[in-house]
């Protein structure tokens, strides 16, 4: 069974600074996807970035980048130039790609609360 | 921009009462997911549909929970009877196919059982 671990319950960052949110994963399946979602206090899950297990380059989406280290089974999210609106809960998640034993569903970590200070 | 719709957004019910949640996925999305998120934790899958068929309901408490997607479009999740431990956010998500593709989430239904 797959597992996602986020070891940072809370993180603080100064506005305009960069911050890294840690995520490690465990699966024996070679084909999987890694996701980061943002959940503001309103509750909606907002997709940020995706990394496929066979992707050679780290994914980037605007101010978000994913530091994918396959051998270490880590998929850390880097937010550059933090903004006050980035304050939220952040979840790392994994799904097995088509052909896996339980493909499609997302397995989430426990989340990291990010607080951006002015 | 297409969105996943859910209703109600908030629901307060008494223990032992029945409660139902509705989800309308993005048009054309064959795969629909219901997740439960207890406060302070990550969401956990309750049930996954591919069109009108259940693909995974291994974590659904079937003695009190039921889910259906009769025409392969919108879906209803029901709890009967509700228990105090059911207080949580219920999130619906959809994707084009059941793969490693992105899932789009609705706004959720926040349930409080008193």
Tab-separated table of C-alpha atoms in Angstrom:
chain	number	residue	atom	x	y	z
A	1	UNK	CA	0.000	0.000	0.000
A	2	UNK	CA	1.170	3.500	-0.725
A	3	UNK	CA	1.950	6.036	1.996
A	4	UNK	CA	2.671	9.762	2.110
A	5	UNK	CA	4.548	11.386	4.993
A	6	UNK	CA	4.658	15.101	5.719
A	7	UNK	CA	6.809	15.677	8.796
A	8	UNK	CA	6.269	19.430	9.213
A	9	UNK	CA	2.979	20.161	11.021
A	10	UNK	CA	3.558	23.906	10.607
A	11	UNK	CA	5.920	26.225	8.770
A	12	UNK	CA	6.468	29.972	8.951
A	13	UNK	CA	7.958	32.163	6.239
A	14	UNK	CA	8.489	35.856	5.701
A	15	UNK	CA	6.676	37.460	2.794
A	16	UNK	CA	8.769	37.406	-0.424
A	17	UNK	CA	10.995	34.636	0.902
A	18	UNK	CA	11.107	31.073	-0.464
A	19	UNK	CA	9.904	28.073	1.537
A	20	UNK	CA	10.222	24.306	1.122
A	21	UNK	CA	7.513	21.898	2.285
A	22	UNK	CA	8.711	18.333	2.732
A	23	UNK	CA	7.051	15.181	1.429
A	24	UNK	CA	8.262	11.598	1.308
A	25	UNK	CA	6.364	8.707	-0.208
A	26	UNK	CA	6.420	4.956	-0.232
A	27	UNK	CA	5.162	2.648	-2.961
A	28	UNK	CA	6.377	-0.470	-4.695
A	29	UNK	CA	4.586	0.441	-7.911
A	30	UNK	CA	6.895	1.937	-10.588
A	31	UNK	CA	4.186	4.084	-12.175
A	32	UNK	CA	2.671	6.816	-10.033
A	33	UNK	CA	1.863	10.498	-9.872
A	34	UNK	CA	2.695	12.967	-7.129
A	35	UNK	CA	0.523	15.998	-6.445
A	36	UNK	CA	0.471	19.034	-4.227
A	37	UNK	CA	-2.800	20.656	-3.215
A	38	UNK	CA	-3.491	23.848	-1.299
A	39	UNK	CA	-6.444	24.019	1.071
A	40	UNK	CA	-7.375	27.484	2.367
A	41	UNK	CA	-9.648	27.906	5.358
A	42	UNK	CA	-12.667	27.802	3.020
A	43	UNK	CA	-11.993	24.075	2.579
A	44	UNK	CA	-11.648	23.689	-1.175
A	45	UNK	CA	-8.704	21.653	-2.464
A	46	UNK	CA	-6.765	23.632	-5.071
A	47	UNK	CA	-4.409	21.739	-7.396
A	48	UNK	CA	-0.914	23.234	-7.521
A	49	UNK	CA	1.493	20.929	-9.300
A	50	UNK	CA	1.978	17.382	-10.630
A	51	UNK	CA	5.014	15.165	-11.123
A	52	UNK	CA	4.907	11.823	-12.923
A	53	UNK	CA	7.229	9.063	-11.778
A	54	UNK	CA	8.845	8.834	-15.214
A	55	UNK	CA	9.263	12.567	-15.712
A	56	UNK	CA	12.933	13.413	-16.161
A	57	UNK	CA	12.651	17.048	-15.166
A	58	UNK	CA	11.226	18.617	-12.038
A	59	UNK	CA	7.782	20.111	-12.528
A	60	UNK	CA	7.281	23.869	-12.298
A	61	UNK	CA	4.104	25.967	-12.263
A	62	UNK	CA	4.667	29.676	-11.804
A	63	UNK	CA	5.975	30.218	-8.267
A	64	UNK	CA	5.660	26.495	-7.458
A	65	UNK	CA	8.282	23.894	-8.209
A	66	UNK	CA	8.543	20.282	-7.184
A	67	UNK	CA	11.944	18.975	-6.107
A	68	UNK	CA	11.602	15.323	-7.168
A	69	UNK	CA	14.283	12.961	-5.866
A	70	UNK	CA	13.177	9.505	-6.944
A	71	UNK	CA	15.953	7.532	-5.243
A	72	UNK	CA	15.156	9.190	-1.927
A	73	UNK	CA	11.390	8.957	-2.579
A	74	UNK	CA	10.897	12.624	-1.854
A	75	UNK	CA	8.751	15.228	-3.595
A	76	UNK	CA	9.242	18.541	-1.823
A	77	UNK	CA	7.260	21.621	-2.817
A	78	UNK	CA	9.169	24.878	-3.179
A	79	UNK	CA	7.211	28.129	-3.129
A	80	UNK	CA	9.240	31.102	-4.266
A	81	UNK	CA	8.487	34.719	-3.364
A	82	UNK	CA	5.852	33.852	-0.731
A	83	UNK	CA	2.710	35.968	-0.591
A	84	UNK	CA	0.259	36.536	2.247
A	85	UNK	CA	-2.349	34.625	0.243
A	86	UNK	CA	-0.163	31.530	0.367
A	87	UNK	CA	-1.118	31.005	4.009
A	88	UNK	CA	-3.049	27.731	3.967
A	89	UNK	CA	-2.801	23.986	4.557
A	90	UNK	CA	-0.722	22.154	1.959
A	91	UNK	CA	-1.154	18.483	1.139
A	92	UNK	CA	1.122	16.126	-0.712
A	93	UNK	CA	-0.679	13.238	-2.416
A	94	UNK	CA	0.044	10.259	-4.606
A	95	UNK	CA	-1.956	8.138	-7.001
A	96	UNK	CA	-0.992	5.071	-8.923
A	97	UNK	CA	-1.170	5.463	-12.688
A	98	UNK	CA	-3.343	3.288	-14.864
A	99	UNK	CA	-2.471	-0.349	-14.480
A	100	UNK	CA	-1.656	-0.110	-10.798
A	101	UNK	CA	-3.507	-2.181	-8.280
A	102	UNK	CA	-5.518	0.746	-6.976
A	103	UNK	CA	-5.137	3.371	-9.617
A	104	UNK	CA	-6.745	6.784	-9.561
A	105	UNK	CA	-7.479	7.404	-5.906
A	106	UNK	CA	-5.318	9.905	-4.089
A	107	UNK	CA	-3.493	8.994	-0.902
A	108	UNK	CA	-2.830	12.149	1.102
A	109	UNK	CA	-0.302	13.085	3.742
A	110	UNK	CA	-1.258	14.761	7.010
A	111	UNK	CA	-0.620	18.223	5.656
A	112	UNK	CA	1.549	21.222	6.574
A	113	UNK	CA	0.074	24.534	7.726
A	114	UNK	CA	1.997	27.389	6.109
A	115	UNK	CA	1.840	30.851	7.634
A	116	UNK	CA	3.273	33.777	5.705
A	117	UNK	CA	4.264	36.769	7.827
A	118	UNK	CA	4.267	40.327	6.426
B	1	UNK	CA	-14.331	27.360	-16.216
B	2	UNK	CA	-16.025	24.040	-15.411
B	3	UNK	CA	-16.276	23.170	-11.733
B	4	UNK	CA	-17.383	20.319	-9.516
B	5	UNK	CA	-20.596	21.281	-7.728
B	6	UNK	CA	-21.556	20.061	-4.266
B	7	UNK	CA	-24.517	20.714	-2.031
B	8	UNK	CA	-25.216	21.539	0.660
B	9	UNK	CA	-22.092	23.441	1.678
B	10	UNK	CA	-22.892	23.060	5.360
B	11	UNK	CA	-25.094	20.583	7.175
B	12	UNK	CA	-25.918	20.236	10.850
B	13	UNK	CA	-27.809	17.129	11.870
B	14	UNK	CA	-28.605	15.259	15.039
B	15	UNK	CA	-27.202	11.873	15.874
B	16	UNK	CA	-29.241	8.993	14.412
B	17	UNK	CA	-30.739	11.160	11.665
B	18	UNK	CA	-30.245	10.536	7.948
B	19	UNK	CA	-28.206	12.938	5.818
B	20	UNK	CA	-27.415	13.087	2.094
B	21	UNK	CA	-24.851	14.946	0.023
B	22	UNK	CA	-24.936	15.638	-3.704
B	23	UNK	CA	-22.124	16.027	-6.215
B	24	UNK	CA	-22.158	17.013	-9.880
B	25	UNK	CA	-18.768	16.400	-11.525
B	26	UNK	CA	-17.271	18.272	-14.432
B	27	UNK	CA	-19.071	17.350	-17.639
B	28	UNK	CA	-17.450	14.407	-19.358
B	29	UNK	CA	-15.513	13.216	-16.335
B	30	UNK	CA	-15.994	9.467	-16.070
B	31	UNK	CA	-14.387	9.014	-12.671
B	32	UNK	CA	-15.907	10.380	-9.489
B	33	UNK	CA	-14.485	10.187	-5.961
B	34	UNK	CA	-15.926	10.836	-2.516
B	35	UNK	CA	-13.365	11.653	0.191
B	36	UNK	CA	-13.855	12.269	3.908
B	37	UNK	CA	-11.579	14.713	5.687
B	38	UNK	CA	-11.549	14.775	9.472
B	39	UNK	CA	-10.381	18.075	10.927
B	40	UNK	CA	-6.589	18.300	10.978
B	41	UNK	CA	-6.050	15.295	8.721
B	42	UNK	CA	-5.694	14.599	5.023
B	43	UNK	CA	-8.690	13.392	2.998
B	44	UNK	CA	-9.320	9.655	2.744
B	45	UNK	CA	-11.161	7.933	-0.067
B	46	UNK	CA	-14.622	6.598	0.740
B	47	UNK	CA	-15.737	5.463	-2.709
B	48	UNK	CA	-14.612	5.684	-6.324
B	49	UNK	CA	-16.909	5.384	-9.341
B	50	UNK	CA	-16.023	4.694	-12.934
B	51	UNK	CA	-19.136	5.813	-14.823
B	52	UNK	CA	-21.966	4.223	-12.814
B	53	UNK	CA	-19.898	1.356	-11.401
B	54	UNK	CA	-18.176	1.270	-8.020
B	55	UNK	CA	-14.426	0.688	-8.471
B	56	UNK	CA	-13.322	0.979	-4.846
B	57	UNK	CA	-15.477	1.180	-1.716
B	58	UNK	CA	-13.143	-0.684	0.606
B	59	UNK	CA	-13.078	2.188	3.137
B	60	UNK	CA	-16.804	2.928	3.026
B	61	UNK	CA	-18.593	1.970	6.289
B	62	UNK	CA	-21.288	0.048	4.508
B	63	UNK	CA	-23.458	-0.474	7.574
B	64	UNK	CA	-24.377	3.212	7.526
B	65	UNK	CA	-22.982	4.756	4.344
B	66	UNK	CA	-24.240	4.298	0.802
B	67	UNK	CA	-23.295	5.923	-2.468
B	68	UNK	CA	-24.795	5.848	-5.921
B	69	UNK	CA	-24.174	7.279	-9.361
B	70	UNK	CA	-27.156	5.924	-11.214
B	71	UNK	CA	-26.679	7.471	-14.658
B	72	UNK	CA	-22.943	7.857	-14.459
B	73	UNK	CA	-23.170	11.618	-13.991
B	74	UNK	CA	-24.073	13.108	-10.602
B	75	UNK	CA	-23.743	11.198	-7.359
B	76	UNK	CA	-25.312	11.025	-3.903
B	77	UNK	CA	-23.628	9.968	-0.668
B	78	UNK	CA	-25.938	9.032	2.207
B	79	UNK	CA	-25.370	8.398	5.894
B	80	UNK	CA	-28.034	6.668	7.947
B	81	UNK	CA	-27.931	6.875	10.899
B	82	UNK	CA	-25.388	9.643	11.442
B	83	UNK	CA	-22.990	9.316	14.368
B	84	UNK	CA	-20.939	11.939	16.185
B	85	UNK	CA	-17.747	10.591	14.590
B	86	UNK	CA	-19.117	11.356	11.129
B	87	UNK	CA	-18.521	15.077	11.652
B	88	UNK	CA	-16.080	15.956	8.876
B	89	UNK	CA	-15.680	17.606	5.494
B	90	UNK	CA	-16.981	15.489	2.613
B	91	UNK	CA	-15.184	16.242	-0.626
B	92	UNK	CA	-16.191	15.171	-4.100
B	93	UNK	CA	-13.666	15.069	-6.933
B	94	UNK	CA	-13.731	14.063	-10.580
B	95	UNK	CA	-11.242	13.234	-13.301
B	96	UNK	CA	-11.401	12.303	-16.948
B	97	UNK	CA	-10.064	8.829	-16.373
B	98	UNK	CA	-8.896	6.806	-13.408
B	99	UNK	CA	-5.175	7.238	-13.771
B	100	UNK	CA	-2.488	9.512	-12.453
B	101	UNK	CA	-4.337	12.510	-13.889
B	102	UNK	CA	-5.329	15.552	-11.920
B	103	UNK	CA	-8.497	15.370	-9.856
B	104	UNK	CA	-10.699	18.426	-9.610
B	105	UNK	CA	-12.321	18.983	-6.233
B	106	UNK	CA	-15.621	20.564	-5.320
B	107	UNK	CA	-16.047	23.035	-2.434
B	108	UNK	CA	-17.007	20.242	-0.020
B	109	UNK	CA	-19.830	19.723	2.452
B	110	UNK	CA	-18.981	20.394	6.069
B	111	UNK	CA	-21.063	18.053	8.266
B	112	UNK	CA	-21.582	18.569	11.961
B	113	UNK	CA	-23.386	15.848	13.912
B	114	UNK	CA	-24.747	16.934	17.309
